Each structure stands twice: as C-alpha cells, then as structure tokens.
C-alpha cells in the first residue's frame, strides 16, 4: 500500500527479480493500480521460466511449474506435480524456496533429498536415485551452473551460491534434448 500511495503523487519504480508478470503477487499489484487509476508501465525482463531454455530442453514441453517450500507440509505437492507432468510426457521445473531476509536459500541438494523422502513415503516410483535431473544455479549470470545426471549423482555436487532450481525432464527426450543434456553431464 505504501508504494501505491506514493505512486499517486510521484514516479515510483518497483523492481523485481525475473519477469514481473510471472508472479500472481505482481499481477495483483497491477490490478490494484488499475483500480486506483495509477498509470503503470511494465518493463519485462528475463525469467527462470525462459532462462531454463539454456539447458536444451524444449520450452513448450514443460508442464506445470512447481516449487518446494521449506515448510514440510507443502513438500508433497511438488512430488505430485512431477508425477502428473511425467504421466503426460512433460518436463517439470521445480523452483526452490528462498527467504532473502534470513539469507535462507534451498539448494538443489536439499530439493533432491526432499523428493527422495517423498518417494519413500509415496512409493510410486516418481522420483528415485536413478531419476534424470538437471540442477541449475544462477541461470542467466556469467557464473551459471548446469549439471545433468542421475539424482543420486547430482545430489553430491556443490552448486555454490543461489538461486538454485531443479528440472525433472520427461522420460522421452527429443534427440537434440538428449545431446544438450549430455553437454551438461
């Protein structure tokens, strides 16, 4: 509300990481500015939703994006989304929780551990140590890191500083996708 109040009388900028319209919170912000007759201008930016194209996976083969929260009560949701996407031959982008205020950033390693624990509970062969995954860190930066391989192997790598993301590719890959993932192995 503070930003909206200021925007009624002066120019205000609201800077976000990634594309500003890829989050429901930001769309709500635009709705509010519209209701209050506050003129807005959106400058789009790169987003994890498009930056993942560097992995070589075809963007139009991604299904529903999910996230793994620090809170254990919401962690099974990501497992279910991976299962659903996999069932229809789609890749899954798994966003990892972060809390910059407390300097807490979930790592690829923690995410794999959480998904393996969900597999132990659910026993549906959705995410095992043999599952092909792509771990990413700092996509779009000069020191980005991308590694593909079995979950058990990727879980042992150090992805260094955040932000991290995890991708679970579809079981059937296009030959160009296979070649790209080999490049990141």
N, CA and C atoms as an extended XYZ file, in Angstrom:
555
Properties=species:S:1:pos:R:3:atomname:S:1:resname:S:1:resid:I:1 pbc="F F F"
N         0.823       -1.199        0.000 N   UNK     1
C         0.000        0.000        0.000 CA  UNK     1
C         0.863        1.258        0.000 C   UNK     1
N         2.001        1.195        0.661 N   UNK     2
C         2.907        2.346        0.696 CA  UNK     2
C         3.335        2.737       -0.713 C   UNK     2
N         3.672        1.753       -1.513 N   UNK     3
C         4.095        2.022       -2.887 CA  UNK     3
C         2.941        2.628       -3.679 C   UNK     3
N         1.751        2.094       -3.512 N   UNK     4
C         0.584        2.621       -4.225 CA  UNK     4
C         0.301        4.055       -3.805 C   UNK     4
N         0.376        4.346       -2.531 N   UNK     5
C         0.137        5.709       -2.046 CA  UNK     5
C         1.144        6.690       -2.638 C   UNK     5
N         2.402        6.285       -2.664 N   UNK     6
C         3.439        7.150       -3.232 CA  UNK     6
C         3.224        7.348       -4.729 C   UNK     6
N         2.787        6.295       -5.417 N   UNK     7
C         2.615        6.342       -6.871 CA  UNK     7
C         1.487        7.277       -7.295 C   UNK     7
N         0.639        7.657       -6.381 N   UNK     8
C        -0.451        8.585       -6.706 CA  UNK     8
C         0.073        9.997       -6.919 C   UNK     8
N         1.213       10.322       -6.323 N   UNK     9
C         1.717       11.696       -6.388 CA  UNK     9
C         3.105       11.834       -7.009 C   UNK     9
N         3.793       10.726       -7.209 N   UNK    10
C         5.144       10.807       -7.771 CA  UNK    10
C         5.466        9.549       -8.562 C   UNK    10
N         6.565        9.599       -9.308 N   UNK    11
C         7.010        8.430      -10.057 CA  UNK    11
C         7.658        7.448       -9.092 C   UNK    11
N         7.237        6.196       -9.185 N   UNK    12
C         7.755        5.151       -8.306 CA  UNK    12
C         8.161        3.959       -9.169 C   UNK    12
N         9.267        3.334       -8.812 N   UNK    13
C         9.705        2.118       -9.505 CA  UNK    13
C         9.623        0.953       -8.537 C   UNK    13
N         9.176       -0.173       -9.034 N   UNK    14
C         9.076       -1.395       -8.248 CA  UNK    14
C         9.874       -2.448       -8.999 C   UNK    14
N        11.047       -2.773       -8.498 N   UNK    15
C        11.964       -3.669       -9.173 CA  UNK    15
C        11.850       -5.074       -8.598 C   UNK    15
N        11.722       -6.067       -9.493 N   UNK    16
C        11.642       -7.460       -9.057 CA  UNK    16
C        12.644       -8.291       -9.845 C   UNK    16
N        13.017       -9.414       -9.273 N   UNK    17
C        13.898      -10.353       -9.970 CA  UNK    17
C        13.064      -11.113      -10.990 C   UNK    17
N        13.576      -11.279      -12.188 N   UNK    18
C        12.855      -12.029      -13.213 CA  UNK    18
C        11.807      -11.176      -13.891 C   UNK    18
N        10.911      -11.814      -14.596 N   UNK    19
C         9.853      -11.080      -15.281 CA  UNK    19
C         8.781      -10.709      -14.275 C   UNK    19
N         8.406       -9.431      -14.207 N   UNK    20
C         7.463       -9.004      -13.173 CA  UNK    20
C         6.067       -9.614      -13.292 C   UNK    20
N         5.697      -10.098      -14.450 N   UNK    21
C         4.338      -10.613      -14.597 CA  UNK    21
C         4.257      -12.124      -14.439 C   UNK    21
N         5.315      -12.756      -13.975 N   UNK    22
C         5.272      -14.206      -13.802 CA  UNK    22
C         4.865      -14.608      -12.393 C   UNK    22
N         4.501      -13.638      -11.565 N   UNK    23
C         4.066      -13.947      -10.200 CA  UNK    23
C         2.681      -13.347       -9.951 C   UNK    23
N         1.829      -14.121       -9.329 N   UNK    24
C         0.466      -13.671       -9.025 CA  UNK    24
C         0.477      -12.390       -8.207 C   UNK    24
N         1.410      -12.268       -7.286 N   UNK    25
C         1.507      -11.075       -6.450 CA  UNK    25
C         1.651       -9.828       -7.305 C   UNK    25
N         2.451       -9.916       -8.349 N   UNK    26
C         2.686       -8.748       -9.191 CA  UNK    26
C         1.481       -8.438      -10.066 C   UNK    26
N         0.772       -9.454      -10.494 N   UNK    27
C        -0.453       -9.230      -11.265 CA  UNK    27
C        -1.485       -8.542      -10.375 C   UNK    27
N        -1.573       -8.974       -9.113 N   UNK    28
C        -2.473       -8.304       -8.166 CA  UNK    28
C        -2.099       -6.840       -8.006 C   UNK    28
N        -0.812       -6.557       -8.015 N   UNK    29
C        -0.329       -5.182       -7.909 CA  UNK    29
C        -0.846       -4.351       -9.089 C   UNK    29
N        -0.767       -4.898      -10.294 N   UNK    30
C        -1.253       -4.203      -11.490 CA  UNK    30
C        -2.767       -3.989      -11.412 C   UNK    30
N        -3.479       -4.983      -10.923 N   UNK    31
C        -4.932       -4.851      -10.753 CA  UNK    31
C        -5.240       -3.691       -9.808 C   UNK    31
N        -4.506       -3.599       -8.714 N   UNK    32
C        -4.718       -2.520       -7.742 CA  UNK    32
C        -4.408       -1.155       -8.340 C   UNK    32
N        -3.322       -1.062       -9.116 N   UNK    33
C        -3.004        0.231       -9.730 CA  UNK    33
C        -4.100        0.629      -10.708 C   UNK    33
N        -4.645       -0.338      -11.403 N   UNK    34
C        -5.735       -0.064      -12.333 CA  UNK    34
C        -6.975        0.438      -11.585 C   UNK    34
N        -7.325       -0.222      -10.479 N   UNK    35
C        -8.486        0.188       -9.684 CA  UNK    35
C        -8.331        1.608       -9.148 C   UNK    35
N        -7.088        1.975       -8.841 N   UNK    36
C        -6.832        3.287       -8.246 CA  UNK    36
C        -6.402        4.331       -9.286 C   UNK    36
N        -6.582        3.995      -10.568 N   UNK    37
C        -6.239        4.894      -11.673 CA  UNK    37
C        -4.797        5.389      -11.611 C   UNK    37
N        -3.901        4.507      -11.246 N   UNK    38
C        -2.474        4.819      -11.223 CA  UNK    38
C        -1.870        4.266      -12.508 C   UNK    38
N        -1.286        5.152      -13.294 N   UNK    39
C        -0.687        4.748      -14.567 CA  UNK    39
C         0.542        3.881      -14.288 C   UNK    39
N         0.649        2.746      -15.002 N   UNK    40
C         1.800        1.861      -14.823 CA  UNK    40
C         2.449        1.570      -16.159 C   UNK    40
N         3.711        1.236      -16.073 N   UNK    41
C         4.456        0.788      -17.233 CA  UNK    41
C         5.268       -0.412      -16.780 C   UNK    41
N         5.086       -1.542      -17.453 N   UNK    42
C         5.799       -2.761      -17.103 CA  UNK    42
C         6.948       -2.944      -18.089 C   UNK    42
N         8.136       -3.139      -17.548 N   UNK    43
C         9.302       -3.437      -18.379 CA  UNK    43
C         9.650       -4.894      -18.113 C   UNK    43
N         9.428       -5.726      -19.101 N   UNK    44
C         9.642       -7.155      -18.932 CA  UNK    44
C        11.134       -7.476      -18.877 C   UNK    44
N        11.437       -8.564      -18.225 N   UNK    45
C        12.818       -8.968      -18.010 CA  UNK    45
C        12.912      -10.475      -18.222 C   UNK    45
N        14.109      -10.989      -18.227 N   UNK    46
C        14.302      -12.431      -18.313 CA  UNK    46
C        13.767      -13.086      -17.048 C   UNK    46
N        13.379      -14.318      -17.174 N   UNK    47
C        12.801      -15.055      -16.063 CA  UNK    47
C        13.322      -16.478      -16.081 C   UNK    47
N        13.310      -17.118      -14.939 N   UNK    48
C        13.678      -18.536      -14.869 CA  UNK    48
C        12.805      -19.341      -15.834 C   UNK    48
N        11.578      -18.874      -16.069 N   UNK    49
C        10.655      -19.607      -16.935 CA  UNK    49
C        11.137      -19.660      -18.380 C   UNK    49
N        11.978      -18.722      -18.772 N   UNK    50
C        12.555      -18.768      -20.117 CA  UNK    50
C        14.050      -19.079      -20.083 C   UNK    50
N        14.733      -18.681      -19.024 N   UNK    51
C        16.172      -18.928      -18.913 CA  UNK    51
C        16.494      -20.424      -18.929 C   UNK    51
N        15.534      -21.267      -18.518 N   UNK    52
C        15.787      -22.709      -18.500 CA  UNK    52
C        15.993      -23.275      -19.893 C   UNK    52
N        15.690      -22.483      -20.909 N   UNK    53
C        15.924      -22.926      -22.282 CA  UNK    53
C        17.395      -23.229      -22.545 C   UNK    53
N        18.306      -22.617      -21.788 N   UNK    54
C        19.734      -22.864      -21.961 CA  UNK    54
C        20.094      -24.324      -21.681 C   UNK    54
N        19.248      -25.028      -20.945 N   UNK    55
C        19.518      -26.439      -20.651 CA  UNK    55
C        19.399      -27.309      -21.894 C   UNK    55
N        18.690      -26.800      -22.910 N   UNK    56
C        18.490      -27.576      -24.127 CA  UNK    56
C        17.139      -28.269      -24.171 C   UNK    56
N        16.402      -28.211      -23.072 N   UNK    57
C        15.058      -28.789      -23.086 CA  UNK    57
C        14.123      -27.825      -23.808 C   UNK    57
N        13.215      -28.375      -24.579 N   UNK    58
C        12.291      -27.557      -25.352 CA  UNK    58
C        11.253      -26.940      -24.417 C   UNK    58
N        11.149      -25.610      -24.453 N   UNK    59
C        10.272      -24.894      -23.517 CA  UNK    59
C         8.812      -25.317      -23.624 C   UNK    59
N         8.358      -25.630      -24.824 N   UNK    60
C         6.953      -25.999      -24.975 CA  UNK    60
C         6.653      -27.405      -24.458 C   UNK    60
N         7.678      -28.125      -24.004 N   UNK    61
C         7.457      -29.446      -23.416 CA  UNK    61
C         7.488      -29.400      -21.885 C   UNK    61
N         7.449      -28.204      -21.314 N   UNK    62
C         7.366      -28.082      -19.858 CA  UNK    62
C         5.907      -28.077      -19.446 C   UNK    62
N         5.618      -28.839      -18.415 N   UNK    63
C         4.278      -28.850      -17.846 CA  UNK    63
C         4.179      -27.825      -16.737 C   UNK    63
N         3.313      -28.093      -15.799 N   UNK    64
C         3.094      -27.188      -14.679 CA  UNK    64
C         4.392      -27.004      -13.888 C   UNK    64
N         4.713      -25.768      -13.569 N   UNK    65
C         5.859      -25.456      -12.721 CA  UNK    65
C         5.430      -25.650      -11.273 C   UNK    65
N         6.354      -26.124      -10.450 N   UNK    66
C         6.044      -26.330       -9.040 CA  UNK    66
C         7.171      -25.753       -8.195 C   UNK    66
N         6.999      -25.792       -6.903 N   UNK    67
C         8.048      -25.318       -6.000 CA  UNK    67
C         8.109      -26.224       -4.785 C   UNK    67
N         9.268      -26.227       -4.159 N   UNK    68
C         9.436      -26.971       -2.912 CA  UNK    68
C         9.638      -25.944       -1.808 C   UNK    68
N         8.713      -25.876       -0.869 N   UNK    69
C         8.853      -24.925        0.234 CA  UNK    69
C         9.708      -25.497        1.365 C   UNK    69
N        10.210      -24.618        2.213 N   UNK    70
C        10.925      -25.075        3.401 CA  UNK    70
C         9.963      -25.829        4.327 C   UNK    70
N         8.719      -25.385        4.355 N   UNK    71
C         7.700      -25.986        5.214 CA  UNK    71
C         7.354      -27.398        4.739 C   UNK    71
N         7.582      -28.384        5.576 N   UNK    72
C         7.371      -29.787        5.199 CA  UNK    72
C         5.944      -30.103        4.783 C   UNK    72
N         4.973      -29.367        5.307 N   UNK    73
C         3.575      -29.683        4.998 CA  UNK    73
C         3.237      -29.478        3.520 C   UNK    73
N         4.036      -28.684        2.784 N   UNK    74
C         3.754      -28.444        1.377 CA  UNK    74
C         4.673      -29.171        0.415 C   UNK    74
N         5.534      -30.028        0.932 N   UNK    75
C         6.550      -30.635        0.080 CA  UNK    75
C         6.037      -31.761       -0.814 C   UNK    75
N         4.946      -32.389       -0.445 N   UNK    76
C         4.420      -33.472       -1.279 CA  UNK    76
C         3.787      -32.943       -2.568 C   UNK    76
N         3.407      -31.671       -2.581 N   UNK    77
C         2.779      -31.087       -3.775 CA  UNK    77
C         3.722      -31.149       -4.975 C   UNK    77
N         5.002      -30.868       -4.770 N   UNK    78
C         5.967      -30.917       -5.868 CA  UNK    78
C         6.073      -32.339       -6.416 C   UNK    78
N         6.087      -33.309       -5.535 N   UNK    79
C         6.136      -34.715       -5.941 CA  UNK    79
C         4.946      -35.046       -6.850 C   UNK    79
N         3.764      -34.583       -6.459 N   UNK    80
C         2.549      -34.844       -7.245 CA  UNK    80
C         2.612      -34.171       -8.615 C   UNK    80
N         3.133      -32.954       -8.671 N   UNK    81
C         3.235      -32.249       -9.956 CA  UNK    81
C         4.212      -32.978      -10.872 C   UNK    81
N         5.343      -33.426      -10.329 N   UNK    82
C         6.307      -34.194      -11.132 CA  UNK    82
C         5.631      -35.451      -11.672 C   UNK    82
N         4.864      -36.120      -10.828 N   UNK    83
C         4.153      -37.335      -11.253 CA  UNK    83
C         3.169      -37.013      -12.387 C   UNK    83
N         2.388      -35.960      -12.214 N   UNK    84
C         1.396      -35.588      -13.228 CA  UNK    84
C         2.063      -35.204      -14.547 C   UNK    84
N         3.083      -34.361      -14.480 N   UNK    85
C         3.780      -33.947      -15.705 CA  UNK    85
C         4.424      -35.142      -16.398 C   UNK    85
N         5.071      -35.979      -15.624 N   UNK    86
C         5.729      -37.159      -16.181 CA  UNK    86
C         4.717      -38.069      -16.871 C   UNK    86
N         3.539      -38.177      -16.270 N   UNK    87
C         2.495      -39.037      -16.817 CA  UNK    87
C         2.018      -38.621      -18.197 C   UNK    87
N         2.219      -37.355      -18.543 N   UNK    88
C         1.805      -36.891      -19.874 CA  UNK    88
C         3.007      -36.456      -20.715 C   UNK    88
N         4.197      -36.914      -20.315 N   UNK    89
C         5.398      -36.705      -21.116 CA  UNK    89
C         5.965      -35.298      -21.102 C   UNK    89
N         5.806      -34.592      -19.984 N   UNK    90
C         6.292      -33.217      -19.900 CA  UNK    90
C         7.402      -33.058      -18.867 C   UNK    90
N         8.252      -32.068      -19.101 N   UNK    91
C         9.305      -31.713      -18.158 CA  UNK    91
C         8.689      -30.942      -16.983 C   UNK    91
N         9.384      -30.955      -15.841 N   UNK    92
C         8.928      -30.197      -14.674 CA  UNK    92
C        10.035      -29.275      -14.182 C   UNK    92
N         9.720      -27.987      -14.107 N   UNK    93
C        10.604      -27.014      -13.467 CA  UNK    93
C        10.203      -26.938      -12.006 C   UNK    93
N        11.180      -27.174      -11.125 N   UNK    94
C        10.938      -27.138       -9.690 CA  UNK    94
C        11.691      -25.939       -9.114 C   UNK    94
N        10.936      -24.935       -8.691 N   UNK    95
C        11.533      -23.755       -8.067 CA  UNK    95
C        11.803      -24.069       -6.605 C   UNK    95
N        12.887      -23.542       -6.086 N   UNK    96
C        13.296      -23.861       -4.723 CA  UNK    96
C        13.102      -22.646       -3.825 C   UNK    96
N        12.587      -22.911       -2.640 N   UNK    97
C        12.224      -21.838       -1.717 CA  UNK    97
C        13.420      -20.963       -1.358 C   UNK    97
N        13.121      -19.722       -1.060 N   UNK    98
C        14.140      -18.800       -0.611 CA  UNK    98
C        13.523      -17.782        0.336 C   UNK    98
N        14.342      -17.295        1.232 N   UNK    99
C        13.946      -16.235        2.148 CA  UNK    99
C        15.146      -15.312        2.320 C   UNK    99
N        15.278      -14.325        1.407 N   UNK   100
C        16.448      -13.447        1.457 CA  UNK   100
C        16.596      -12.700        2.789 C   UNK   100
N        15.486      -12.447        3.481 N   UNK   101
C        15.558      -11.734        4.767 CA  UNK   101
C        16.381      -12.508        5.784 C   UNK   101
N        16.264      -13.840        5.740 N   UNK   102
C        17.017      -14.670        6.687 CA  UNK   102
C        18.226      -15.319        6.012 C   UNK   102
N        18.460      -14.941        4.753 N   UNK   103
C        19.563      -15.494        3.968 CA  UNK   103
C        19.464      -17.023        3.854 C   UNK   103
N        18.247      -17.494        3.682 N   UNK   104
C        17.991      -18.930        3.541 CA  UNK   104
C        17.585      -19.215        2.095 C   UNK   104
N        18.334      -20.085        1.437 N   UNK   105
C        18.084      -20.436        0.047 CA  UNK   105
C        18.187      -21.949       -0.081 C   UNK   105
N        17.100      -22.587       -0.537 N   UNK   106
C        17.140      -24.037       -0.708 CA  UNK   106
C        18.103      -24.382       -1.841 C   UNK   106
N        18.855      -25.446       -1.635 N   UNK   107
C        19.814      -25.892       -2.642 CA  UNK   107
C        19.229      -27.034       -3.468 C   UNK   107
N        19.855      -27.283       -4.601 N   UNK   108
C        19.494      -28.434       -5.430 CA  UNK   108
C        19.607      -29.705       -4.591 C   UNK   108
N        20.659      -29.792       -3.792 N   UNK   109
C        20.907      -30.971       -2.975 CA  UNK   109
C        19.760      -31.211       -1.980 C   UNK   109
N        19.315      -30.142       -1.324 N   UNK   110
C        18.200      -30.260       -0.379 CA  UNK   110
C        16.924      -30.670       -1.099 C   UNK   110
N        16.698      -30.103       -2.279 N   UNK   111
C        15.489      -30.433       -3.041 CA  UNK   111
C        15.464      -31.908       -3.428 C   UNK   111
N        16.595      -32.428       -3.868 N   UNK   112
C        16.664      -33.850       -4.227 CA  UNK   112
C        16.393      -34.707       -2.999 C   UNK   112
N        16.986      -34.347       -1.877 N   UNK   113
C        16.761      -35.086       -0.634 CA  UNK   113
C        15.281      -35.085       -0.247 C   UNK   113
N        14.641      -33.946       -0.367 N   UNK   114
C        13.213      -33.833       -0.039 CA  UNK   114
C        12.384      -34.732       -0.966 C   UNK   114
N        12.684      -34.698       -2.263 N   UNK   115
C        11.919      -35.513       -3.214 CA  UNK   115
C        12.158      -37.004       -2.999 C   UNK   115
N        13.366      -37.381       -2.632 N   UNK   116
C        13.628      -38.796       -2.324 CA  UNK   116
C        12.863      -39.232       -1.077 C   UNK   116
N        12.750      -38.358       -0.097 N   UNK   117
C        11.957      -38.668        1.103 CA  UNK   117
C        10.471      -38.789        0.753 C   UNK   117
N        10.000      -37.950       -0.175 N   UNK   118
C         8.605      -38.059       -0.620 CA  UNK   118
C         8.389      -39.388       -1.333 C   UNK   118
N         9.389      -39.833       -2.075 N   UNK   119
C         9.292      -41.130       -2.755 CA  UNK   119
C         9.197      -42.252       -1.736 C   UNK   119
N         9.992      -42.178       -0.666 N   UNK   120
C         9.924      -43.195        0.398 CA  UNK   120
C         8.525      -43.267        0.995 C   UNK   120
N         7.880      -42.123        1.158 N   UNK   121
C         6.523      -42.082        1.722 CA  UNK   121
C         5.480      -42.588        0.732 C   UNK   121
N         5.591      -42.136       -0.521 N   UNK   122
C         4.552      -42.417       -1.518 CA  UNK   122
C         4.738      -43.728       -2.273 C   UNK   122
N         5.988      -44.145       -2.448 N   UNK   123
C         6.311      -45.402       -3.127 CA  UNK   123
C         5.610      -45.554       -4.479 C   UNK   123
N         5.716      -44.516       -5.332 N   UNK   124
C         5.078      -44.563       -6.646 CA  UNK   124
C         6.087      -44.517       -7.796 C   UNK   124
N         7.374      -44.648       -7.474 N   UNK   125
C         8.426      -44.663       -8.478 CA  UNK   125
C         8.428      -43.400       -9.345 C   UNK   125
N         8.160      -42.266       -8.706 N   UNK   126
C         8.132      -40.981       -9.397 CA  UNK   126
C         9.503      -40.328       -9.382 C   UNK   126
N        10.187      -40.376       -8.237 N   UNK   127
C        11.476      -39.716       -8.094 CA  UNK   127
C        12.403      -40.611       -7.284 C   UNK   127
N        13.345      -41.251       -7.975 N   UNK   128
C        14.271      -42.171       -7.320 CA  UNK   128
C        15.700      -41.658       -7.495 C   UNK   128
N        16.647      -42.370       -6.928 N   UNK   129
C        18.052      -42.004       -7.080 CA  UNK   129
C        18.492      -42.097       -8.541 C   UNK   129
N        17.757      -42.880       -9.346 N   UNK   130
C        18.078      -43.069      -10.764 CA  UNK   130
C        17.404      -42.045      -11.679 C   UNK   130
N        16.517      -41.229      -11.139 N   UNK   131
C        15.786      -40.254      -11.950 CA  UNK   131
C        16.751      -39.253      -12.584 C   UNK   131
N        16.579      -39.007      -13.871 N   UNK   132
C        17.368      -37.999      -14.563 CA  UNK   132
C        16.903      -36.628      -14.089 C   UNK   132
N        17.847      -35.789      -13.676 N   UNK   133
C        17.533      -34.425      -13.244 CA  UNK   133
C        18.553      -33.456      -13.812 C   UNK   133
N        18.195      -32.197      -13.776 N   UNK   134
C        19.118      -31.122      -14.128 CA  UNK   134
C        19.124      -30.161      -12.954 C   UNK   134
N        20.287      -29.973      -12.368 N   UNK   135
C        20.436      -28.991      -11.307 CA  UNK   135
C        20.984      -27.715      -11.911 C   UNK   135
N        20.424      -26.586      -11.508 N   UNK   136
C        20.896      -25.308      -12.031 CA  UNK   136
C        21.154      -24.340      -10.883 C   UNK   136
N        22.044      -23.412      -11.136 N   UNK   137
C        22.315      -22.346      -10.182 CA  UNK   137
C        22.653      -21.073      -10.959 C   UNK   137
N        22.087      -19.998      -10.531 N   UNK   138
C        22.387      -18.666      -11.052 CA  UNK   138
C        22.179      -18.543      -12.570 C   UNK   138
N        21.127      -19.170      -13.082 N   UNK   139
C        20.885      -19.125      -14.534 CA  UNK   139
C        20.828      -17.691      -15.030 C   UNK   139
N        21.470      -17.458      -16.158 N   UNK   140
C        21.471      -16.139      -16.764 CA  UNK   140
C        22.644      -15.276      -16.333 C   UNK   140
N        23.380      -15.719      -15.327 N   UNK   141
C        24.540      -14.947      -14.872 CA  UNK   141
C        25.796      -15.467      -15.572 C   UNK   141
N        26.882      -14.760      -15.400 N   UNK   142
C        28.132      -15.188      -16.018 CA  UNK   142
C        28.707      -16.437      -15.365 C   UNK   142
N        28.282      -16.733      -14.138 N   UNK   143
C        28.806      -17.927      -13.458 CA  UNK   143
C        27.701      -18.958      -13.209 C   UNK   143
N        26.785      -19.072      -14.182 N   UNK   144
C        25.718      -20.057      -14.042 CA  UNK   144
C        26.307      -21.463      -14.009 C   UNK   144
N        25.558      -22.364      -13.407 N   UNK   145
C        25.987      -23.762      -13.352 CA  UNK   145
C        24.811      -24.625      -13.755 C   UNK   145
N        25.062      -25.568      -14.641 N   UNK   146
C        24.044      -26.508      -15.117 CA  UNK   146
C        24.688      -27.887      -15.129 C   UNK   146
N        24.062      -28.839      -14.450 N   UNK   147
C        24.572      -30.207      -14.428 CA  UNK   147
C        23.407      -31.165      -14.584 C   UNK   147
N        23.584      -32.172      -15.451 N   UNK   148
C        22.545      -33.191      -15.618 CA  UNK   148
C        23.106      -34.550      -15.241 C   UNK   148
N        22.211      -35.407      -14.778 N   UNK   149
C        22.609      -36.759      -14.411 CA  UNK   149
C        21.582      -37.384      -13.493 C   UNK   149
N        21.921      -38.530      -12.955 N   UNK   150
C        21.037      -39.214      -12.018 CA  UNK   150
C        20.930      -38.385      -10.734 C   UNK   150
N        19.760      -38.411      -10.127 N   UNK   151
C        19.523      -37.634       -8.904 CA  UNK   151
C        20.600      -37.903       -7.856 C   UNK   151
N        20.978      -39.159       -7.682 N   UNK   152
C        21.981      -39.514       -6.669 CA  UNK   152
C        23.322      -38.841       -6.950 C   UNK   152
N        23.688      -38.711       -8.220 N   UNK   153
C        24.963      -38.080       -8.580 CA  UNK   153
C        24.896      -36.561       -8.436 C   UNK   153
N        23.813      -35.976       -8.900 N   UNK   154
C        23.655      -34.518       -8.836 CA  UNK   154
C        23.577      -34.059       -7.379 C   UNK   154
N        22.995      -34.893       -6.523 N   UNK   155
C        22.855      -34.547       -5.100 CA  UNK   155
C        24.205      -34.382       -4.415 C   UNK   155
N        25.252      -34.924       -5.003 N   UNK   156
C        26.583      -34.842       -4.399 CA  UNK   156
C        27.415      -33.660       -4.900 C   UNK   156
N        26.866      -32.870       -5.814 N   UNK   157
C        27.614      -31.740       -6.367 CA  UNK   157
C        27.397      -30.481       -5.527 C   UNK   157
N        28.361      -29.588       -5.561 N   UNK   158
C        28.253      -28.302       -4.888 CA  UNK   158
C        27.861      -27.260       -5.927 C   UNK   158
N        26.661      -26.726       -5.814 N   UNK   159
C        26.161      -25.729       -6.759 CA  UNK   159
C        26.487      -24.305       -6.328 C   UNK   159
N        27.169      -24.156       -5.224 N   UNK   160
C        27.629      -22.867       -4.721 CA  UNK   160
C        26.449      -21.917       -4.460 C   UNK   160
N        26.636      -20.656       -4.697 N   UNK   161
C        25.659      -19.654       -4.264 CA  UNK   161
C        24.346      -19.721       -5.046 C   UNK   161
N        23.259      -19.240       -4.424 N   UNK   162
C        21.928      -19.289       -5.025 CA  UNK   162
C        21.750      -18.186       -6.079 C   UNK   162
N        20.583      -18.212       -6.719 N   UNK   163
C        19.463      -19.136       -6.555 CA  UNK   163
C        19.653      -20.419       -7.361 C   UNK   163
N        19.058      -21.489       -6.852 N   UNK   164
C        19.116      -22.803       -7.484 CA  UNK   164
C        17.718      -23.174       -7.995 C   UNK   164
N        17.682      -24.074       -8.963 N   UNK   165
C        16.423      -24.661       -9.439 CA  UNK   165
C        16.724      -26.090       -9.873 C   UNK   165
N        15.682      -26.900       -9.918 N   UNK   166
C        15.805      -28.292      -10.307 CA  UNK   166
C        14.838      -28.553      -11.449 C   UNK   166
N        15.273      -29.349      -12.408 N   UNK   167
C        14.396      -29.737      -13.511 CA  UNK   167
C        14.352      -31.252      -13.560 C   UNK   167
N        13.146      -31.787      -13.695 N   UNK   168
C        12.963      -33.224      -13.902 CA  UNK   168
C        12.438      -33.375      -15.332 C   UNK   168
N        13.309      -33.804      -16.253 N   UNK   169
C        12.888      -33.942      -17.644 CA  UNK   169
C        11.879      -35.081      -17.836 C   UNK   169
N        11.143      -34.976      -18.915 N   UNK   170
C        10.243      -36.059      -19.300 CA  UNK   170
C        11.086      -37.301      -19.591 C   UNK   170
N        10.463      -38.454      -19.516 N   UNK   171
C        11.207      -39.703      -19.759 CA  UNK   171
C        11.653      -39.829      -21.209 C   UNK   171
N        10.821      -39.373      -22.139 N   UNK   172
C        11.195      -39.416      -23.555 CA  UNK   172
C        11.685      -38.040      -23.970 C   UNK   172
N        12.903      -38.018      -24.497 N   UNK   173
C        13.509      -36.766      -24.916 CA  UNK   173
C        13.719      -36.747      -26.423 C   UNK   173
N        13.631      -35.580      -27.016 N   UNK   174
C        13.985      -35.370      -28.412 CA  UNK   174
C        15.501      -35.560      -28.521 C   UNK   174
N        15.996      -35.993      -29.673 N   UNK   175
C        17.435      -36.259      -29.793 CA  UNK   175
C        18.281      -35.013      -29.534 C   UNK   175
N        17.770      -33.825      -29.833 N   UNK   176
C        18.518      -32.598      -29.557 CA  UNK   176
C        18.554      -32.352      -28.040 C   UNK   176
N        17.462      -32.654      -27.359 N   UNK   177
C        17.449      -32.522      -25.902 CA  UNK   177
C        18.467      -33.480      -25.283 C   UNK   177
N        18.502      -34.706      -25.786 N   UNK   178
C        19.472      -35.689      -25.276 CA  UNK   178
C        20.898      -35.193      -25.455 C   UNK   178
N        21.175      -34.649      -26.628 N   UNK   179
C        22.527      -34.155      -26.907 CA  UNK   179
C        22.882      -32.976      -25.998 C   UNK   179
N        21.923      -32.084      -25.764 N   UNK   180
C        22.174      -30.943      -24.885 CA  UNK   180
C        22.434      -31.406      -23.453 C   UNK   180
N        21.647      -32.368      -22.965 N   UNK   181
C        21.846      -32.847      -21.595 CA  UNK   181
C        23.175      -33.555      -21.453 C   UNK   181
N        23.627      -34.191      -22.516 N   UNK   182
C        24.941      -34.825      -22.492 CA  UNK   182
C        26.033      -33.762      -22.318 C   UNK   182
N        25.801      -32.601      -22.914 N   UNK   183
C        26.743      -31.495      -22.812 CA  UNK   183
C        26.884      -31.031      -21.341 C   UNK   183
N        25.793      -31.135      -20.573 N   UNK   184
C        25.789      -30.688      -19.173 CA  UNK   184
C        26.104      -31.821      -18.193 C   UNK   184
N        26.360      -33.035      -18.677 N   UNK   185
C        26.602      -34.174      -17.794 CA  UNK   185
C        27.872      -33.972      -16.992 C   UNK   185
